[in-house]
Amino acid sequence: STQLPAKGLGYLGILRRLATMSSPEVVRRLLLAPRVSRVIVVLPAYNEEANLGNLLRRIFESLTDEHLGFSIIVVDDGSSDRTQQILEEYGRDFPLTIHRHARNQGLGATLRDGLRQAAAMANERDIVITMDADESHTPGLMIRMIRMIREGYDVVIASRYQRGSRVYGLGLGRRVISRGASLLMRALFPTPGVSDFTCGYRAYRAEALQQAYAEYGESLVDQDGFQCMVDILLKLRKLPLIFGEVPLILRYDLKRGQSKMRLMKTSVNTL
């Protein structure tokens, strides 16, 4: 009978042992197969000079502490402040790709360009993460989301409605409206594993994202405003994907600058 490779050899040691047991073609395929997935972070940004530098540092710390390979795509949606200059400064030291809109086009167009580029550059084992650029989403949570993708989930959402979630710095009125929207979405579009349809902090298995682009093409992201997050999720729920959530710690108290979301307009457009 064939003896299995011994434990404790490490990856290269196992390959050497397999080389004595397998054909050269099998070993060649093992060597060429990607072993470690990469994390691609997509950041839509508009006038985020007060937040962006610190956020990039925190992303870098969170992912390098876990020894994860990563790259960051920032889509600057026509910022009129120092966002572009800050990105150029950090681009000298960070694995940063910058895409700039000549004029402000809204979150939908910004996310569309970022996700399209991420899906095009990713291999199927990579993980694509979208998050806000205003520091309200804590980068440390990415590690739990990445772990769930590796455990078998296709889409992982940072949810305000999971046990253990916390929300800081958000007014009562907006919390009530957000909770009502969640209940309405769950009633109209029940999706196993999903309670938060609007949060933009998500992790996607790159293969699932590429499958969605193959199915929908450019219409995967065809809404202009914040309602694009709901629209993307409603399209993804039609595919054979596994959804999951992690509890979100939403830190609006760390956000500097005014919110870009107009609550009533977004609510009407979403409906």
mmCIF file of C-alpha atoms in Angstrom:
data_model
loop_
_atom_site.group_PDB
_atom_site.id
_atom_site.type_symbol
_atom_site.label_atom_id
_atom_site.label_comp_id
_atom_site.label_asym_id
_atom_site.label_seq_id
_atom_site.Cartn_x
_atom_site.Cartn_y
_atom_site.Cartn_z
ATOM 1 C CA SER A 1 0.000 0.000 0.000
ATOM 2 C CA THR A 2 1.081 3.628 -0.543
ATOM 3 C CA GLN A 3 2.449 5.367 2.543
ATOM 4 C CA LEU A 4 1.008 8.817 3.223
ATOM 5 C CA PRO A 5 3.370 11.797 3.689
ATOM 6 C CA ALA A 6 4.440 12.174 7.303
ATOM 7 C CA LYS A 7 3.059 14.991 9.438
ATOM 8 C CA GLY A 8 5.282 17.934 10.274
ATOM 9 C CA LEU A 9 7.120 17.991 6.931
ATOM 10 C CA GLY A 10 5.745 21.360 5.865
ATOM 11 C CA TYR A 11 4.528 22.153 2.356
ATOM 12 C CA LEU A 12 7.887 21.785 0.589
ATOM 13 C CA GLY A 13 8.679 18.612 2.523
ATOM 14 C CA ILE A 14 5.365 17.083 1.481
ATOM 15 C CA LEU A 15 6.074 18.012 -2.147
ATOM 16 C CA ARG A 16 9.441 16.270 -1.986
ATOM 17 C CA ARG A 17 7.832 13.154 -0.541
ATOM 18 C CA LEU A 18 5.074 13.270 -3.182
ATOM 19 C CA ALA A 19 7.724 13.568 -5.895
ATOM 20 C CA THR A 20 8.867 10.040 -5.047
ATOM 21 C CA MET A 21 5.263 8.758 -5.137
ATOM 22 C CA SER A 22 3.589 10.699 -7.986
ATOM 23 C CA SER A 23 4.097 11.436 -11.642
ATOM 24 C CA PRO A 24 5.954 14.630 -12.653
ATOM 25 C CA GLU A 25 2.645 16.051 -13.992
ATOM 26 C CA VAL A 26 0.950 15.743 -10.580
ATOM 27 C CA VAL A 27 3.852 17.482 -8.861
ATOM 28 C CA ARG A 28 3.886 20.234 -11.509
ATOM 29 C CA ARG A 29 0.189 20.952 -10.889
ATOM 30 C CA LEU A 30 0.763 21.098 -7.148
ATOM 31 C CA LEU A 31 3.587 23.575 -7.597
ATOM 32 C CA LEU A 32 1.572 25.803 -9.940
ATOM 33 C CA ALA A 33 -1.625 25.772 -7.872
ATOM 34 C CA PRO A 34 -2.157 28.946 -5.784
ATOM 35 C CA ARG A 35 -1.691 28.055 -2.118
ATOM 36 C CA VAL A 36 -2.460 31.286 -0.328
ATOM 37 C CA SER A 37 -5.419 33.508 -1.066
ATOM 38 C CA ARG A 38 -4.963 37.249 -1.311
ATOM 39 C CA VAL A 39 -7.222 39.867 0.232
ATOM 40 C CA ILE A 40 -8.314 42.731 -2.024
ATOM 41 C CA VAL A 41 -9.824 45.667 -0.126
ATOM 42 C CA VAL A 42 -12.060 48.056 -2.104
ATOM 43 C CA LEU A 43 -12.540 51.542 -0.626
ATOM 44 C CA PRO A 44 -14.961 54.037 -2.197
ATOM 45 C CA ALA A 45 -13.787 57.482 -1.053
ATOM 46 C CA TYR A 46 -15.167 61.003 -1.354
ATOM 47 C CA ASN A 47 -13.591 63.896 0.584
ATOM 48 C CA GLU A 48 -12.044 61.604 3.208
ATOM 49 C CA GLU A 49 -8.836 63.527 3.944
ATOM 50 C CA ALA A 50 -9.575 63.432 7.689
ATOM 51 C CA ASN A 51 -10.090 59.668 7.814
ATOM 52 C CA LEU A 52 -8.252 57.926 5.002
ATOM 53 C CA GLY A 53 -4.658 57.964 6.237
ATOM 54 C CA ASN A 54 -5.446 56.419 9.598
ATOM 55 C CA LEU A 55 -7.760 53.849 7.996
ATOM 56 C CA LEU A 56 -5.049 52.712 5.564
ATOM 57 C CA ARG A 57 -2.603 52.282 8.451
ATOM 58 C CA ARG A 58 -5.128 50.222 10.426
ATOM 59 C CA ILE A 59 -5.872 47.999 7.410
ATOM 60 C CA PHE A 60 -2.146 47.472 6.927
ATOM 61 C CA GLU A 61 -1.653 46.566 10.601
ATOM 62 C CA SER A 62 -4.633 44.191 10.736
ATOM 63 C CA LEU A 63 -3.666 42.206 7.650
ATOM 64 C CA THR A 64 0.103 42.145 8.157
ATOM 65 C CA ASP A 65 -0.357 40.997 11.773
ATOM 66 C CA GLU A 66 -2.079 37.919 10.310
ATOM 67 C CA HIS A 67 0.591 37.536 7.591
ATOM 68 C CA LEU A 68 -2.001 37.936 4.847
ATOM 69 C CA GLY A 69 -1.111 39.071 1.362
ATOM 70 C CA PHE A 70 -3.265 41.993 0.303
ATOM 71 C CA SER A 71 -3.796 44.919 -2.017
ATOM 72 C CA ILE A 72 -6.057 47.958 -1.699
ATOM 73 C CA ILE A 73 -8.114 49.580 -4.439
ATOM 74 C CA VAL A 74 -9.277 53.104 -3.651
ATOM 75 C CA VAL A 75 -11.767 54.781 -5.973
ATOM 76 C CA ASP A 76 -11.653 58.539 -5.368
ATOM 77 C CA ASP A 77 -15.056 59.846 -6.422
ATOM 78 C CA GLY A 78 -13.989 63.329 -7.507
ATOM 79 C CA SER A 79 -12.855 64.565 -4.091
ATOM 80 C CA SER A 80 -12.262 68.303 -3.738
ATOM 81 C CA ASP A 81 -10.103 68.058 -0.592
ATOM 82 C CA ARG A 82 -6.651 66.451 -0.093
ATOM 83 C CA THR A 83 -7.875 62.868 -0.556
ATOM 84 C CA GLN A 84 -5.922 62.421 -3.806
ATOM 85 C CA GLN A 85 -2.681 63.800 -2.340
ATOM 86 C CA ILE A 86 -2.976 61.540 0.703
ATOM 87 C CA LEU A 87 -3.500 58.523 -1.544
ATOM 88 C CA GLU A 88 -0.431 59.397 -3.599
ATOM 89 C CA GLU A 89 1.653 59.709 -0.425
ATOM 90 C CA TYR A 90 0.531 56.329 0.933
ATOM 91 C CA GLY A 91 0.829 54.737 -2.498
ATOM 92 C CA ARG A 92 4.601 55.008 -2.226
ATOM 93 C CA ASP A 93 4.659 52.547 0.690
ATOM 94 C CA PHE A 94 1.383 50.603 0.469
ATOM 95 C CA PRO A 95 0.120 48.083 -2.154
ATOM 96 C CA LEU A 96 -2.351 50.697 -3.357
ATOM 97 C CA THR A 97 -4.183 51.075 -6.659
ATOM 98 C CA ILE A 98 -5.860 54.457 -7.156
ATOM 99 C CA HIS A 99 -8.743 55.060 -9.542
ATOM 100 C CA ARG A 100 -10.044 58.620 -9.777
ATOM 101 C CA HIS A 101 -13.318 60.027 -11.083
ATOM 102 C CA ALA A 102 -13.024 63.475 -12.624
ATOM 103 C CA ARG A 103 -16.339 64.408 -11.010
ATOM 104 C CA ASN A 104 -18.459 63.058 -8.184
ATOM 105 C CA GLN A 105 -20.663 60.213 -9.455
ATOM 106 C CA GLY A 106 -22.013 58.679 -6.247
ATOM 107 C CA LEU A 107 -21.413 55.488 -4.302
ATOM 108 C CA GLY A 108 -22.906 53.196 -6.949
ATOM 109 C CA ALA A 109 -20.491 54.226 -9.702
ATOM 110 C CA THR A 110 -17.577 54.258 -7.264
ATOM 111 C CA LEU A 111 -18.303 50.769 -5.966
ATOM 112 C CA ARG A 112 -18.948 49.537 -9.515
ATOM 113 C CA ASP A 113 -15.465 50.564 -10.655
ATOM 114 C CA GLY A 114 -13.792 49.140 -7.556
ATOM 115 C CA LEU A 115 -15.562 45.772 -7.651
ATOM 116 C CA ARG A 116 -15.040 45.405 -11.394
ATOM 117 C CA GLN A 117 -11.304 45.957 -11.012
ATOM 118 C CA ALA A 118 -11.093 43.619 -8.016
ATOM 119 C CA ALA A 119 -12.943 40.826 -9.833
ATOM 120 C CA ALA A 120 -10.711 41.244 -12.894
ATOM 121 C CA MET A 121 -7.433 41.061 -10.958
ATOM 122 C CA ALA A 122 -8.424 38.308 -8.491
ATOM 123 C CA ASN A 123 -7.895 34.606 -8.778
ATOM 124 C CA GLU A 124 -10.818 32.453 -7.684
ATOM 125 C CA ARG A 125 -9.381 31.799 -4.201
ATOM 126 C CA ASP A 126 -8.935 35.486 -3.358
ATOM 127 C CA ILE A 127 -11.233 37.400 -1.012
ATOM 128 C CA VAL A 128 -12.665 40.812 -1.900
ATOM 129 C CA ILE A 129 -13.685 43.115 0.950
ATOM 130 C CA THR A 130 -15.645 46.349 0.630
ATOM 131 C CA MET A 131 -15.811 48.854 3.468
ATOM 132 C CA ASP A 132 -16.406 52.549 4.096
ATOM 133 C CA ALA A 133 -13.433 54.914 4.016
ATOM 134 C CA ASP A 134 -14.619 57.066 6.938
ATOM 135 C CA GLU A 135 -13.290 54.840 9.781
ATOM 136 C CA SER A 136 -16.767 53.777 10.900
ATOM 137 C CA HIS A 137 -15.905 50.178 9.906
ATOM 138 C CA THR A 138 -13.166 48.637 12.071
ATOM 139 C CA PRO A 139 -10.493 46.844 9.979
ATOM 140 C CA GLY A 140 -9.858 44.233 12.670
ATOM 141 C CA LEU A 141 -13.212 42.633 11.858
ATOM 142 C CA MET A 142 -11.876 41.627 8.446
ATOM 143 C CA ILE A 143 -10.033 38.720 10.056
ATOM 144 C CA ARG A 144 -13.281 37.053 11.215
ATOM 145 C CA MET A 145 -14.874 37.681 7.824
ATOM 146 C CA ILE A 146 -11.890 36.168 6.012
ATOM 147 C CA ARG A 147 -12.019 33.126 8.285
ATOM 148 C CA MET A 148 -15.700 32.567 7.456
ATOM 149 C CA ILE A 149 -15.001 32.768 3.721
ATOM 150 C CA ARG A 150 -12.292 30.165 4.162
ATOM 151 C CA GLU A 151 -14.731 28.015 6.143
ATOM 152 C CA GLY A 152 -17.061 27.886 3.140
ATOM 153 C CA TYR A 153 -19.218 31.013 3.042
ATOM 154 C CA ASP A 154 -19.417 32.937 -0.241
ATOM 155 C CA VAL A 155 -20.573 36.309 1.131
ATOM 156 C CA VAL A 156 -20.060 37.548 4.699
ATOM 157 C CA ILE A 157 -21.778 40.731 5.919
ATOM 158 C CA ALA A 158 -20.823 42.787 8.955
ATOM 159 C CA SER A 159 -24.279 43.092 10.529
ATOM 160 C CA ARG A 160 -25.760 45.554 12.998
ATOM 161 C CA TYR A 161 -28.407 42.981 13.912
ATOM 162 C CA GLN A 162 -26.296 40.042 15.039
ATOM 163 C CA ARG A 163 -25.929 39.275 18.744
ATOM 164 C CA GLY A 164 -22.851 41.107 20.009
ATOM 165 C CA SER A 165 -23.050 44.011 17.546
ATOM 166 C CA ARG A 166 -22.590 47.585 18.807
ATOM 167 C CA VAL A 167 -23.445 50.975 17.295
ATOM 168 C CA TYR A 168 -21.782 54.172 18.519
ATOM 169 C CA GLY A 169 -22.409 57.742 17.415
ATOM 170 C CA LEU A 170 -25.620 57.140 15.449
ATOM 171 C CA GLY A 171 -28.814 58.993 16.336
ATOM 172 C CA LEU A 172 -31.925 57.204 17.552
ATOM 173 C CA GLY A 173 -33.997 58.245 14.512
ATOM 174 C CA ARG A 174 -31.572 56.721 12.046
ATOM 175 C CA ARG A 175 -31.319 53.546 14.135
ATOM 176 C CA VAL A 176 -35.103 53.153 14.095
ATOM 177 C CA ILE A 177 -35.298 53.668 10.324
ATOM 178 C CA SER A 178 -32.430 51.212 9.740
ATOM 179 C CA ARG A 179 -34.087 48.590 11.930
ATOM 180 C CA GLY A 180 -37.404 49.063 10.118
ATOM 181 C CA ALA A 181 -35.679 48.703 6.745
ATOM 182 C CA SER A 182 -34.056 45.467 7.921
ATOM 183 C CA LEU A 183 -37.368 44.000 9.042
ATOM 184 C CA LEU A 184 -39.032 45.004 5.760
ATOM 185 C CA MET A 185 -36.263 43.458 3.650
ATOM 186 C CA ARG A 186 -36.336 40.242 5.638
ATOM 187 C CA ALA A 187 -40.092 40.011 5.130
ATOM 188 C CA LEU A 188 -40.026 40.775 1.398
ATOM 189 C CA PHE A 189 -36.769 39.032 0.454
ATOM 190 C CA PRO A 190 -35.989 36.352 3.046
ATOM 191 C CA THR A 191 -32.392 35.269 2.514
ATOM 192 C CA PRO A 192 -30.843 32.582 4.726
ATOM 193 C CA GLY A 193 -27.981 34.052 6.729
ATOM 194 C CA VAL A 194 -28.828 37.717 6.042
ATOM 195 C CA SER A 195 -30.356 40.256 8.416
ATOM 196 C CA ASP A 196 -28.486 43.427 7.325
ATOM 197 C CA PHE A 197 -29.194 44.260 3.681
ATOM 198 C CA THR A 198 -27.666 47.740 3.611
ATOM 199 C CA CYS A 199 -24.277 47.578 5.330
ATOM 200 C CA GLY A 200 -21.406 48.078 2.890
ATOM 201 C CA TYR A 201 -18.873 46.171 4.992
ATOM 202 C CA ARG A 202 -18.795 42.808 3.213
ATOM 203 C CA ALA A 203 -16.426 40.031 2.218
ATOM 204 C CA TYR A 204 -16.919 38.148 -1.042
ATOM 205 C CA ARG A 205 -15.269 34.983 -2.235
ATOM 206 C CA ALA A 206 -13.692 36.190 -5.502
ATOM 207 C CA GLU A 207 -15.034 33.167 -7.353
ATOM 208 C CA ALA A 208 -18.581 34.083 -6.259
ATOM 209 C CA LEU A 209 -18.086 37.696 -7.343
ATOM 210 C CA GLN A 210 -16.790 36.554 -10.723
ATOM 211 C CA GLN A 211 -19.798 34.243 -11.029
ATOM 212 C CA ALA A 212 -22.069 37.229 -10.375
ATOM 213 C CA TYR A 213 -20.346 39.267 -13.094
ATOM 214 C CA ALA A 214 -20.703 36.353 -15.504
ATOM 215 C CA GLU A 215 -24.439 36.280 -14.740
ATOM 216 C CA TYR A 216 -25.227 40.021 -14.636
ATOM 217 C CA GLY A 217 -22.331 41.780 -16.378
ATOM 218 C CA GLU A 218 -22.248 45.532 -15.850
ATOM 219 C CA SER A 219 -25.787 45.476 -14.443
ATOM 220 C CA LEU A 220 -24.489 43.845 -11.239
ATOM 221 C CA VAL A 221 -23.913 47.384 -9.932
ATOM 222 C CA ASP A 222 -26.288 49.707 -11.785
ATOM 223 C CA GLN A 223 -27.723 51.868 -8.997
ATOM 224 C CA ASP A 224 -26.184 55.287 -8.430
ATOM 225 C CA GLY A 225 -26.617 55.901 -4.711
ATOM 226 C CA PHE A 226 -26.405 54.044 -1.403
ATOM 227 C CA GLN A 227 -29.274 51.796 -2.489
ATOM 228 C CA CYS A 228 -26.697 49.914 -4.592
ATOM 229 C CA MET A 229 -25.813 47.785 -1.532
ATOM 230 C CA VAL A 230 -29.360 46.397 -1.337
ATOM 231 C CA ASP A 231 -29.517 45.924 -5.097
ATOM 232 C CA ILE A 232 -26.279 43.913 -5.224
ATOM 233 C CA LEU A 233 -27.460 41.633 -2.435
ATOM 234 C CA LEU A 234 -30.845 41.005 -4.075
ATOM 235 C CA LYS A 235 -29.048 39.947 -7.245
ATOM 236 C CA LEU A 236 -26.598 37.713 -5.393
ATOM 237 C CA ARG A 237 -29.429 35.923 -3.548
ATOM 238 C CA LYS A 238 -30.595 34.497 -6.891
ATOM 239 C CA LEU A 239 -27.296 32.631 -7.260
ATOM 240 C CA PRO A 240 -26.397 29.398 -5.409
ATOM 241 C CA LEU A 241 -24.316 31.188 -2.779
ATOM 242 C CA ILE A 242 -23.936 30.751 0.979
ATOM 243 C CA PHE A 243 -24.439 33.921 3.048
ATOM 244 C CA GLY A 244 -23.307 34.594 6.603
ATOM 245 C CA GLU A 245 -22.879 37.474 9.021
ATOM 246 C CA VAL A 246 -20.591 38.641 11.807
ATOM 247 C CA PRO A 247 -21.583 41.177 14.481
ATOM 248 C CA LEU A 248 -20.517 44.679 13.501
ATOM 249 C CA ILE A 249 -19.072 47.309 15.813
ATOM 250 C CA LEU A 250 -20.133 50.468 13.989
ATOM 251 C CA ARG A 251 -18.037 53.460 15.059
ATOM 252 C CA TYR A 252 -19.767 56.564 13.757
ATOM 253 C CA ASP A 253 -18.199 58.358 16.688
ATOM 254 C CA LEU A 254 -14.788 58.000 14.983
ATOM 255 C CA LYS A 255 -16.031 59.430 11.697
ATOM 256 C CA ARG A 256 -14.781 62.930 10.948
ATOM 257 C CA GLY A 257 -16.680 65.046 8.452
ATOM 258 C CA GLN A 258 -20.318 65.075 7.389
ATOM 259 C CA SER A 259 -22.201 61.990 6.258
ATOM 260 C CA LYS A 260 -22.622 61.692 2.487
ATOM 261 C CA MET A 261 -25.857 59.730 2.793
ATOM 262 C CA ARG A 262 -29.165 61.554 2.539
ATOM 263 C CA LEU A 263 -31.435 59.320 4.599
ATOM 264 C CA MET A 264 -34.835 60.087 3.076
ATOM 265 C CA LYS A 265 -33.538 60.105 -0.514
ATOM 266 C CA THR A 266 -31.765 56.787 0.025
ATOM 267 C CA SER A 267 -34.872 55.246 1.613
ATOM 268 C CA VAL A 268 -37.101 56.296 -1.280
ATOM 269 C CA ASN A 269 -34.606 55.112 -3.925
ATOM 270 C CA THR A 270 -34.183 51.782 -2.156
ATOM 271 C CA LEU A 271 -37.930 51.186 -2.097
#
